[in-house]
mmCIF file of C-alpha atoms and ligand atoms in Angstrom:
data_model
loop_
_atom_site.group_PDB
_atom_site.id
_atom_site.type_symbol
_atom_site.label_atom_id
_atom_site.label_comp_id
_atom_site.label_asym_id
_atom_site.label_seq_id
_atom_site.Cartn_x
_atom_site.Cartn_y
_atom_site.Cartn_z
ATOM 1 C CA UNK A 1 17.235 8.080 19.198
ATOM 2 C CA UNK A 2 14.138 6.775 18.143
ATOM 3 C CA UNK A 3 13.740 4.069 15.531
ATOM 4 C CA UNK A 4 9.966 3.020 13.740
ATOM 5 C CA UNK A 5 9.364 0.566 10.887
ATOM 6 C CA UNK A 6 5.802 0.053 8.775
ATOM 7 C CA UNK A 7 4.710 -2.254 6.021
ATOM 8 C CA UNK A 8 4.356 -2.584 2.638
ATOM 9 C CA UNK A 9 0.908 -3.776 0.948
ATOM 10 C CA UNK A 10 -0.115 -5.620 -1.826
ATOM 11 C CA UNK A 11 -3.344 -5.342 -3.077
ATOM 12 C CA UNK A 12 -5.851 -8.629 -2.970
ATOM 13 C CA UNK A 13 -8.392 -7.124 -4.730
ATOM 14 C CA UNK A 14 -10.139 -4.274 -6.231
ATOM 15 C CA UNK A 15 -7.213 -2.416 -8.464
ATOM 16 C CA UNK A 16 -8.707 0.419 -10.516
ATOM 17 C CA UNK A 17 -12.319 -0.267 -10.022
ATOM 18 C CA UNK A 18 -11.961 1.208 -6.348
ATOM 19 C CA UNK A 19 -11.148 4.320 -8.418
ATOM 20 C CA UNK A 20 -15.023 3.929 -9.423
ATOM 21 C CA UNK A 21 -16.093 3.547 -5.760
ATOM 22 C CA UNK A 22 -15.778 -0.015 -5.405
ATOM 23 C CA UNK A 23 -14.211 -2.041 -3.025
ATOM 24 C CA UNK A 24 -10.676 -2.894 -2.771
ATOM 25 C CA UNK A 25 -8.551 -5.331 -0.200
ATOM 26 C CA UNK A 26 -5.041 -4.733 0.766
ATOM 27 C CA UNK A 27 -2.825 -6.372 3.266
ATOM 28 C CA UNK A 28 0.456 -5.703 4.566
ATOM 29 C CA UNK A 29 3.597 -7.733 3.747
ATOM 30 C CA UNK A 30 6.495 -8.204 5.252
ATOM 31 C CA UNK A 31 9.038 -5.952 3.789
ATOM 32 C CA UNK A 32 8.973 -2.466 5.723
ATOM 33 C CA UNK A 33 10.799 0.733 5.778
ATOM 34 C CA UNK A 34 12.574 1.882 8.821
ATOM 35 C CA UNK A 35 12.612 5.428 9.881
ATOM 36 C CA UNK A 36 15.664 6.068 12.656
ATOM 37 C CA UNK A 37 15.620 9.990 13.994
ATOM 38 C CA UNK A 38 18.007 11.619 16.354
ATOM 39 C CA UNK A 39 18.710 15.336 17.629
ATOM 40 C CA UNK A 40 21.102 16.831 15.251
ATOM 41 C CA UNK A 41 23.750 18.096 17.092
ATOM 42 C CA UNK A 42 26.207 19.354 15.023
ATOM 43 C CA UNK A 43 24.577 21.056 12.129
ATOM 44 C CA UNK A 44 21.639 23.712 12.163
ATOM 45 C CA UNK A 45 19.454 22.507 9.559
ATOM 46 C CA UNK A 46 17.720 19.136 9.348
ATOM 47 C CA UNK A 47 19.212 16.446 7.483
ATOM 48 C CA UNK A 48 18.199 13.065 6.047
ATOM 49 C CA UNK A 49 20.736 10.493 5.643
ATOM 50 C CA UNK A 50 24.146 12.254 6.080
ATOM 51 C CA UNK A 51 22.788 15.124 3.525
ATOM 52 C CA UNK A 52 20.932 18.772 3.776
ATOM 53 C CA UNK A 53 17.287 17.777 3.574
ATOM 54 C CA UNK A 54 15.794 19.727 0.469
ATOM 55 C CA UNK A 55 12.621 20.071 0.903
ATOM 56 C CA UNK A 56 11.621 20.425 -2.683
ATOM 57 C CA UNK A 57 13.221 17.249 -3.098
ATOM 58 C CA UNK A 58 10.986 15.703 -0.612
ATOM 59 C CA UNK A 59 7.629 17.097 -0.421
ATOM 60 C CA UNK A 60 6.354 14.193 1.876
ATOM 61 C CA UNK A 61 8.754 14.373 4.598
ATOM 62 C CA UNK A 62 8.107 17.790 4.257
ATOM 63 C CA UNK A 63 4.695 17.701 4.987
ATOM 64 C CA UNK A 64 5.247 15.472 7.538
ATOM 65 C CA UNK A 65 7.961 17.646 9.309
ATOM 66 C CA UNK A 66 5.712 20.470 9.388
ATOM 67 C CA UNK A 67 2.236 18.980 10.881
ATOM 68 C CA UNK A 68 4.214 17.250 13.732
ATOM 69 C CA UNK A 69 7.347 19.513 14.849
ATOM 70 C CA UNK A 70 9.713 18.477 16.934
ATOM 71 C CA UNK A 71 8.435 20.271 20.364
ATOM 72 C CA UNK A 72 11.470 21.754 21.221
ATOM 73 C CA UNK A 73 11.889 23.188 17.380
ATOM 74 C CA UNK A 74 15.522 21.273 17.421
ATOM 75 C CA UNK A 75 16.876 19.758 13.963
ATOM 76 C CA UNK A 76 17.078 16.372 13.690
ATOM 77 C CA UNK A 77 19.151 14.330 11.530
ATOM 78 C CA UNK A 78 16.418 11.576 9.663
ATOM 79 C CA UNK A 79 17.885 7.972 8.569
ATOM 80 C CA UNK A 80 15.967 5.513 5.984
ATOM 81 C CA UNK A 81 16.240 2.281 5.303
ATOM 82 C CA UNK A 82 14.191 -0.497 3.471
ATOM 83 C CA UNK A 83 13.653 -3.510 2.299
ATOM 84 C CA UNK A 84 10.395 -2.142 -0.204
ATOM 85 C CA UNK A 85 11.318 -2.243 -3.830
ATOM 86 C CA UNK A 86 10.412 1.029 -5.561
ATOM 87 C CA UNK A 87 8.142 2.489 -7.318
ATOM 88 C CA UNK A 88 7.035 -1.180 -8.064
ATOM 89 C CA UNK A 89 3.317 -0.832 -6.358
ATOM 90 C CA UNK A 90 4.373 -1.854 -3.167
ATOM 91 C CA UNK A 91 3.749 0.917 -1.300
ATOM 92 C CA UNK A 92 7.349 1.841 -0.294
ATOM 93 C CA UNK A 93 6.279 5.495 -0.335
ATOM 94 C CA UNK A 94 3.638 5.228 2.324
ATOM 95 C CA UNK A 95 5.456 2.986 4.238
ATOM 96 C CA UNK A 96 8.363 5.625 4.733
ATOM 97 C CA UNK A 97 5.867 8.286 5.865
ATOM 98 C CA UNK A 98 3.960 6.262 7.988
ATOM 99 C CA UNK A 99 7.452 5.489 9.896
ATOM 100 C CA UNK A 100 8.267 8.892 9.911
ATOM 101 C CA UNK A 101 4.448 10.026 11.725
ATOM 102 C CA UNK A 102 5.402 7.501 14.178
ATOM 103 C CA UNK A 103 8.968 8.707 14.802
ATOM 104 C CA UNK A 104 8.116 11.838 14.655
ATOM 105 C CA UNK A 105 4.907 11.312 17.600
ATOM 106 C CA UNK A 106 7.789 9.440 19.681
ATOM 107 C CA UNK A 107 9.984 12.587 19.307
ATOM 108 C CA UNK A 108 7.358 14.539 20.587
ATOM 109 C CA UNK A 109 6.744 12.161 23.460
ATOM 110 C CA UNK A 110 2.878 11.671 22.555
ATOM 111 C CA UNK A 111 2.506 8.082 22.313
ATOM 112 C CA UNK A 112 1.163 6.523 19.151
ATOM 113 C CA UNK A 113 -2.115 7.442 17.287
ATOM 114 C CA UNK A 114 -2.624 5.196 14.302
ATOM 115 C CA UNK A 115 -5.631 7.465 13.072
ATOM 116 C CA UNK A 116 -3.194 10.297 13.509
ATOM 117 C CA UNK A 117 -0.410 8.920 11.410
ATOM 118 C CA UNK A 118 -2.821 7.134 9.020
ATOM 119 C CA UNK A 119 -4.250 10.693 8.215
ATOM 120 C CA UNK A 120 -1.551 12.553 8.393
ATOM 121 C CA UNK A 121 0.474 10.502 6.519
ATOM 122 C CA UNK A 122 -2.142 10.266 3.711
ATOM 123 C CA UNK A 123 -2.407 13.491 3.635
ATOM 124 C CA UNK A 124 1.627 13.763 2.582
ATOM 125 C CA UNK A 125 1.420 11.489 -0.339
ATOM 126 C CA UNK A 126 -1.422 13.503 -1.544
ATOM 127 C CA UNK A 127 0.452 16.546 -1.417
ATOM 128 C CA UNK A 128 3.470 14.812 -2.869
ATOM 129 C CA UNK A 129 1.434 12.907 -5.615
ATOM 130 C CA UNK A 130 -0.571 16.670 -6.687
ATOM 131 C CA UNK A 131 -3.539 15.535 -4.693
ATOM 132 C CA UNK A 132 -4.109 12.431 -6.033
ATOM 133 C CA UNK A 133 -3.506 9.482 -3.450
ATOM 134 C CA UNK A 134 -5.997 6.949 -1.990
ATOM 135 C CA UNK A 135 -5.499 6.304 1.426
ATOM 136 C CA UNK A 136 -5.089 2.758 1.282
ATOM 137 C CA UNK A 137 -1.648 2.195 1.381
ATOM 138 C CA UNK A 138 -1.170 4.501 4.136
ATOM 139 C CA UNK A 139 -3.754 2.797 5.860
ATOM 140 C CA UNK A 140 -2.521 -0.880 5.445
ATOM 141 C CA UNK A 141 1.030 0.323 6.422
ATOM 142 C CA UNK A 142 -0.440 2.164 9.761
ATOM 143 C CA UNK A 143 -2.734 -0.387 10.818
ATOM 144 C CA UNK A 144 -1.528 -3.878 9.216
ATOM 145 C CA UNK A 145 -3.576 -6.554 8.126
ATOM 146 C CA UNK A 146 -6.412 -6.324 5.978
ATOM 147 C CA UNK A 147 -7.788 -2.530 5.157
ATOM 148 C CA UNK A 148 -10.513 -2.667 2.892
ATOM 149 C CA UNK A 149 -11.318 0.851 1.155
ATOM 150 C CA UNK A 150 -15.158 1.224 -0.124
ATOM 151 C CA UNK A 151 -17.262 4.515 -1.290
ATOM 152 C CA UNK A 152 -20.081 2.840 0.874
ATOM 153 C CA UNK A 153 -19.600 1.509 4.767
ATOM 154 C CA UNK A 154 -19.494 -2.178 4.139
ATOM 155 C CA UNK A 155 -22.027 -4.480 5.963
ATOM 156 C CA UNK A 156 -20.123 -7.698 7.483
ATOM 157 C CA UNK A 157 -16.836 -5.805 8.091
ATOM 158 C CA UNK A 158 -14.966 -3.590 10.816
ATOM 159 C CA UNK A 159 -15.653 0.124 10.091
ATOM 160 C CA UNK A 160 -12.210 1.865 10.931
ATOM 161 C CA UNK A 161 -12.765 5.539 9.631
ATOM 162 C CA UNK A 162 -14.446 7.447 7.008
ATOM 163 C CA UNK A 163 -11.542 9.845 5.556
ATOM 164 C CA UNK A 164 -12.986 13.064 3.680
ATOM 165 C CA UNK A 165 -10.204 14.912 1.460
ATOM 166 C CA UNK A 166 -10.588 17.963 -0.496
ATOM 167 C CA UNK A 167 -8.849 17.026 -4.550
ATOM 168 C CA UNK A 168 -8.809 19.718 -7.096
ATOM 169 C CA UNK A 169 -12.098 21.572 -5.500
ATOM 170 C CA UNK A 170 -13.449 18.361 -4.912
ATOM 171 C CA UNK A 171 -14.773 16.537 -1.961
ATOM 172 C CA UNK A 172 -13.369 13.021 -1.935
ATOM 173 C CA UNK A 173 -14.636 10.407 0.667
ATOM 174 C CA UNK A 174 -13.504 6.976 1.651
ATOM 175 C CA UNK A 175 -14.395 4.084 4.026
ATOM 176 C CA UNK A 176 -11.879 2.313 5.836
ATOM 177 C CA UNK A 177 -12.716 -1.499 7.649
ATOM 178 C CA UNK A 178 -10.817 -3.929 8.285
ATOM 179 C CA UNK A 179 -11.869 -7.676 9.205
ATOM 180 C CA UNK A 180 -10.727 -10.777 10.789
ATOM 181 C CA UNK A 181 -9.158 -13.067 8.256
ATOM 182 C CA UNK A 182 -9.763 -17.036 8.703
ATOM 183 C CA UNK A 183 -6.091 -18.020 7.132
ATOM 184 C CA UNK A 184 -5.128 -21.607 6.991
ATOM 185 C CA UNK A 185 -1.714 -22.747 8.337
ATOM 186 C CA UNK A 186 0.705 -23.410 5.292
ATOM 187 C CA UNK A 187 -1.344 -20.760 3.074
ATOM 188 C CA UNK A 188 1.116 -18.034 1.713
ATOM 189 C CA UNK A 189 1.370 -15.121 -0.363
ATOM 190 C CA UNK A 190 4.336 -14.756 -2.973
ATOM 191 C CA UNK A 191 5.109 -11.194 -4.418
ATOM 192 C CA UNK A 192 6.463 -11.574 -8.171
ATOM 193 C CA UNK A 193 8.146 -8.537 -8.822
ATOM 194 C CA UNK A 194 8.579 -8.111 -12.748
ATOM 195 C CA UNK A 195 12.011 -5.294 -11.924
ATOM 196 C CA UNK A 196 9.671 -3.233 -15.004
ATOM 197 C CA UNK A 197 8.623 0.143 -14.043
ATOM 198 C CA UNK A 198 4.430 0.446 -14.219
ATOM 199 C CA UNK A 199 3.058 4.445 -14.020
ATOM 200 C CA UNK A 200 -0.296 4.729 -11.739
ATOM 201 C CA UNK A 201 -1.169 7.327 -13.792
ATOM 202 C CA UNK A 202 -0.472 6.204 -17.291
ATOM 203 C CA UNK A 203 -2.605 2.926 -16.344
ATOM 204 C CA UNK A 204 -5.770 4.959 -14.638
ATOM 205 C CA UNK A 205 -5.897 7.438 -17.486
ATOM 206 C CA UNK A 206 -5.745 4.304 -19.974
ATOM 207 C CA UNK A 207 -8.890 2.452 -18.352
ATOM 208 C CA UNK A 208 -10.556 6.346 -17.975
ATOM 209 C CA UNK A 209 -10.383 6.443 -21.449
ATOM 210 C CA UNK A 210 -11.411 3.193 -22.198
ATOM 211 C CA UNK A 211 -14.589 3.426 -19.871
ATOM 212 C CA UNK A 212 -14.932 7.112 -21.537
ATOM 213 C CA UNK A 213 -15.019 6.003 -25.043
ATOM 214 C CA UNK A 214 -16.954 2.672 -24.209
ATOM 215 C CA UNK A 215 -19.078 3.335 -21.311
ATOM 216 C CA UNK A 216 -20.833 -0.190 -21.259
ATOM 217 C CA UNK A 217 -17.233 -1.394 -20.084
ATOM 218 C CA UNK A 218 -18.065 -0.160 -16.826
ATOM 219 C CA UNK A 219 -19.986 -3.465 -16.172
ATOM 220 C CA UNK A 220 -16.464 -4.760 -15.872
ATOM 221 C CA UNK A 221 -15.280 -2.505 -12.934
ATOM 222 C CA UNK A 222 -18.617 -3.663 -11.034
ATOM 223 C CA UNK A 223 -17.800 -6.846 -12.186
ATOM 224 C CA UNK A 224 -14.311 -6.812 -9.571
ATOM 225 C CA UNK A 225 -16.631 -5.076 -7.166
ATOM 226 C CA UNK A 226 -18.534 -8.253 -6.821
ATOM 227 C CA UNK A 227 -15.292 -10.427 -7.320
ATOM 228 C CA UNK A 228 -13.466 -8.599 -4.310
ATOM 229 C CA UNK A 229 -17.019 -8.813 -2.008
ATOM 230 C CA UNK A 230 -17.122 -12.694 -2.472
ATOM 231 C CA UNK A 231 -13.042 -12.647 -2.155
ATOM 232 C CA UNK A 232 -13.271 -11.024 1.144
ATOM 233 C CA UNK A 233 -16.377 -13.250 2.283
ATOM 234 C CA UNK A 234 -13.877 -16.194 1.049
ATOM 235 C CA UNK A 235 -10.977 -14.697 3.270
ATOM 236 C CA UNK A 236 -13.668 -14.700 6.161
ATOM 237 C CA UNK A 237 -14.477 -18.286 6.195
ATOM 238 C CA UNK A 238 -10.809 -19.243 5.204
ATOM 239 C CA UNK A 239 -11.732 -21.343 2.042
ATOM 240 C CA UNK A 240 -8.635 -20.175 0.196
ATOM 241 C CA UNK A 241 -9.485 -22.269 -3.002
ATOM 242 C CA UNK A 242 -12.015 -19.954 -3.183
ATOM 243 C CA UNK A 243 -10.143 -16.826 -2.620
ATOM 244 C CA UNK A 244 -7.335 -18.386 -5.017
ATOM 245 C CA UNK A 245 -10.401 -18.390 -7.278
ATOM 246 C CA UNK A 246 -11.345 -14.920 -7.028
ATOM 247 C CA UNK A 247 -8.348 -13.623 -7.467
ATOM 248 C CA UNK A 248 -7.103 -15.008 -10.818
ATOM 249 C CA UNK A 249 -10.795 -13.923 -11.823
ATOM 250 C CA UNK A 250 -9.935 -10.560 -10.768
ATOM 251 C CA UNK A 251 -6.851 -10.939 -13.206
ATOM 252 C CA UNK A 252 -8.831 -11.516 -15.514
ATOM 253 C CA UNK A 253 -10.930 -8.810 -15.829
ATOM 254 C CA UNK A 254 -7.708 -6.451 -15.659
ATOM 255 C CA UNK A 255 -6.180 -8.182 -18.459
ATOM 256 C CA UNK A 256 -9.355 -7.732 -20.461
ATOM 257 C CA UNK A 257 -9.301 -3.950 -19.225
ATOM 258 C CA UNK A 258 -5.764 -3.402 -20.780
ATOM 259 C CA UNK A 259 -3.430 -3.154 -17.617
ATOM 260 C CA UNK A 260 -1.494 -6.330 -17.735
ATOM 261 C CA UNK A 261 1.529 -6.489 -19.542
ATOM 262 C CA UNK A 262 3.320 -9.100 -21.337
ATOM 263 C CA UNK A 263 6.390 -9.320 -18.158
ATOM 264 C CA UNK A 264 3.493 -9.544 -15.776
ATOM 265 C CA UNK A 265 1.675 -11.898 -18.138
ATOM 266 C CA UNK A 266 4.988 -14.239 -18.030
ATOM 267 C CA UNK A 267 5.346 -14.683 -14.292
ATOM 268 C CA UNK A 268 1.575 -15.353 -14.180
ATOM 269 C CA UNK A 269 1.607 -18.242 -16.240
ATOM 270 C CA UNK A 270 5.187 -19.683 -14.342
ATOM 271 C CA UNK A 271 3.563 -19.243 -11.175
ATOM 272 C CA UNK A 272 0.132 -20.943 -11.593
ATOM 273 C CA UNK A 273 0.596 -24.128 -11.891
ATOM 274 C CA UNK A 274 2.060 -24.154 -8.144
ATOM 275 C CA UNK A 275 -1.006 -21.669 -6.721
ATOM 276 C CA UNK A 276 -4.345 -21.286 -6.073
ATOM 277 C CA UNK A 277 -4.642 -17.890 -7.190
ATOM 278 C CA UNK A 278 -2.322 -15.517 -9.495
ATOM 279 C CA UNK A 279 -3.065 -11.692 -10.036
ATOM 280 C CA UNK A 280 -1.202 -8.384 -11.104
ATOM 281 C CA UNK A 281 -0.773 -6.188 -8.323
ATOM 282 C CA UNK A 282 -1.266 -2.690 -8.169
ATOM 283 C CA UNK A 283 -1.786 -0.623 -11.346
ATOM 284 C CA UNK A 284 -0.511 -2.807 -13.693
ATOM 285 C CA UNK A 285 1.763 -2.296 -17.478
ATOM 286 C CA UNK A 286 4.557 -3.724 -14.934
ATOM 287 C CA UNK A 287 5.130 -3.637 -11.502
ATOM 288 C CA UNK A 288 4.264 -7.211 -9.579
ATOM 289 C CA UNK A 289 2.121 -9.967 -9.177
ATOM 290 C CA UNK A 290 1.093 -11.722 -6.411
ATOM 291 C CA UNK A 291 0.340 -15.617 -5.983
ATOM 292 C CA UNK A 292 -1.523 -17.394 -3.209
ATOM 293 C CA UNK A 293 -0.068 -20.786 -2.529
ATOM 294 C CA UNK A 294 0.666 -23.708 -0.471
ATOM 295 C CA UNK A 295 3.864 -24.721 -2.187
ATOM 296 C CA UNK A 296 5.764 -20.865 -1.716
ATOM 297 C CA UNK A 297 9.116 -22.034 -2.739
ATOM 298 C CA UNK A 298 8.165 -23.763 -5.710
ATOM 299 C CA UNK A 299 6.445 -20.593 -6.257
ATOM 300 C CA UNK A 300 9.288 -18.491 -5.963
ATOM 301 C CA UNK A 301 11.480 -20.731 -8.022
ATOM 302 C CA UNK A 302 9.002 -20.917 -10.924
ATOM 303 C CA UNK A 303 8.786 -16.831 -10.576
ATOM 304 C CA UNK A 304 12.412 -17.028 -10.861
ATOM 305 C CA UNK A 305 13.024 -19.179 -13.719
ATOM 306 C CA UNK A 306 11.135 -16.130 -15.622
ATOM 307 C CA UNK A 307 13.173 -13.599 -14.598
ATOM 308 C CA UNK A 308 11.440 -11.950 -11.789
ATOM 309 C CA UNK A 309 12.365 -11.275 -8.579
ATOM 310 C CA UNK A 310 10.231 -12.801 -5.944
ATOM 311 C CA UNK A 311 9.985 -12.972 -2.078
ATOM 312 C CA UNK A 312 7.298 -14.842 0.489
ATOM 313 C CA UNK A 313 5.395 -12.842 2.564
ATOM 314 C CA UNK A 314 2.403 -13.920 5.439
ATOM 315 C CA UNK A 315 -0.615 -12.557 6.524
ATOM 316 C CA UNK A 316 -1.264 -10.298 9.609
ATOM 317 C CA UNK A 317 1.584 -8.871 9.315
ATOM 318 C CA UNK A 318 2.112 -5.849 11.832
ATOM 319 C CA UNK A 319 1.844 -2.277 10.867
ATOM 320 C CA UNK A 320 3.448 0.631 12.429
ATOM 321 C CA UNK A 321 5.951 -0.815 15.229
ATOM 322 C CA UNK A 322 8.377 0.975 17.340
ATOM 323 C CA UNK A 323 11.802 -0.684 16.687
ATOM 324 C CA UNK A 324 14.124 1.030 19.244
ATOM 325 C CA UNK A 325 14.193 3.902 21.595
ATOM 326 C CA UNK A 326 16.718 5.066 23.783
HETATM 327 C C1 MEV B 1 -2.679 1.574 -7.572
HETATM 328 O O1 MEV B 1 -1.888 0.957 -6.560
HETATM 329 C C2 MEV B 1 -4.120 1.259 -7.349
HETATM 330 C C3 MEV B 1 -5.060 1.912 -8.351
HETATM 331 O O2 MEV B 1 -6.368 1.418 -8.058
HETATM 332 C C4 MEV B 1 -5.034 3.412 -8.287
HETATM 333 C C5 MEV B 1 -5.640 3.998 -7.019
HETATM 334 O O3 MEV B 1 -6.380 3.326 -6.293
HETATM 335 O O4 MEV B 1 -5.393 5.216 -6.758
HETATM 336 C C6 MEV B 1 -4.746 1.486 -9.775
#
């Protein structure tokens, strides 16, 4: 039996305008799936939690089965558990395929390759998502930490990969770094989750049309660019009033580009007073929010009050660990 876990992420900075090739920061948090795989022994067929796996049904794990086979072509019977919340922006998703890559490497007795699973398991959301996934929350739940995603190799930071990916006939590239973070004992991050249901794509086709019909607007994607540069610089040095700083202006901009909502709106304004920094998370029109602060329980309780559900989370936190094997 073998038994992996990876990370969540939130993102810091950078939502949407990364879609325009500019930078974007995510780290990890600490809620994680767990991925527990053993030889099926009495069935012929894999299964995944007590059921027949349908592949249809799961087009990720599917992918995932298939690029790293068990070596001895044996079924094996695939358990999930998790503490993500879904389909709130949390990468949940990701999380649960990078488990499986790692599992699924242990299985095969190769020990683990973090560029391996952070590829492979990109690759998987892409096919499950009809092409469409960045590899940043893949890449934050393989590696942990901070991953920041850029069109360009950013100066000042530690290059992990460049990641090329053919979507709909096209040739899509990314840069992967990652840095060393300078964070303050008694600095936390609190993840606001408004419970509402946010779609990816309904929010990225909303600011492509708004950019579309009003094409000066794009100043305000470039704008975040330079928000998430000095954020990370911030991060670097550990002045956290500053990154506080940039992020709330980072919320800004989003709210001015249409993706807040009035639920995310609400636990913004409750969880303020007690923070440094306040931003949506993620795409946006739902979904969560995220809070830097000194004071997380106060932060949590104000969240709360609102009607969201909330939970702390630190920095650095691991990505892809093995849990158990026997
Ligand atoms: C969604 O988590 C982040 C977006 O920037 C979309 C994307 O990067 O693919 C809104």
């Amino acid at each position: 039996m073998v038994k992996t876990s990876a990370p969540g992420k939130c993102i810091l900075f950078g939502e949407h305008a990364v879609v325009y090739g500019q930078p974007a920061l995510a780290c990890s948090i600490n809620q994680r799936m767990t991925v527990e795989i053993e030889k099926e022994e009495t069935f012929d067929s894999w299964r995944l939690d007590g059921r027949t796996f349908k592949p249809k049904k799961h087009p990720h794990i599917e992918y995932i089965r298939k690029h790293l086979p068990p070596l001895d072509d044996q079924p094996l019977h695939i358990r999930i558990r998790g503490t993500i919340p879904k389909a709130s922006g949390l990468g949940s998703s990701a999380a649960l395929s990078v488990a499986l890559c790692g599992a699924l490497q242990q299985i095969r007795e190769e020990s683990i390759d973090l560029l391996q699973v952070s590829s492979i398991s990109h690759h998987a959301e892409a096919e499950a998502q009809g092409g469409r996934a960045s590899p940043m929350d893949t890449a934050t739940s393989s590696f942990g930490g901070f991953v920041v995603l850029s069109d360009t190799i950013e100066e000042n930071l530690d290059f992990i990969e460049t990641r090329t990916m053919e979507v709909n006939g096209q040739t899509r590239q990314w840069h992967l770094h990652t840095f060393d973070a300078n964070i303050p004992e008694g600095v936390s991050l609190v993840v606001g989750n408004t419970g509402v249901h946010g779609s990816t794509s309904a929010m990225v086709n909303q600011v492509a049309n708004l950019i579309r019909e009003n094409p000066e607007r794009k100043i305000e994607l470039e704008t975040i660019g330079a928000i998430a540069r000095r954020g990370i610089q911030s991060l670097q040095e550990g002045d956290m009033e500053a990154v506080g700083q940039a992020m709330s202006e980072n919320h800004m901009v989003l709210r001015s580009l249409g993706v807040s909502s009035p639920e995310i709106e609400r636990l913004i304004r409750a969880a303020a007073p007690s923070s440094l920094g306040v931003k949506l998370t993620g795409a946006g029109g739902g979904g969560c929010m995220i809070a830097l602060t000194r004071n997380p329980e106060q932060t949590v309780g104000a969240i709360e009050m609102e009607g969201g559900r909330a939970f702390i989370t630190h920095f650095n936190e691991e990505g892809l660990r093995i849990e158990h094997i026997i």
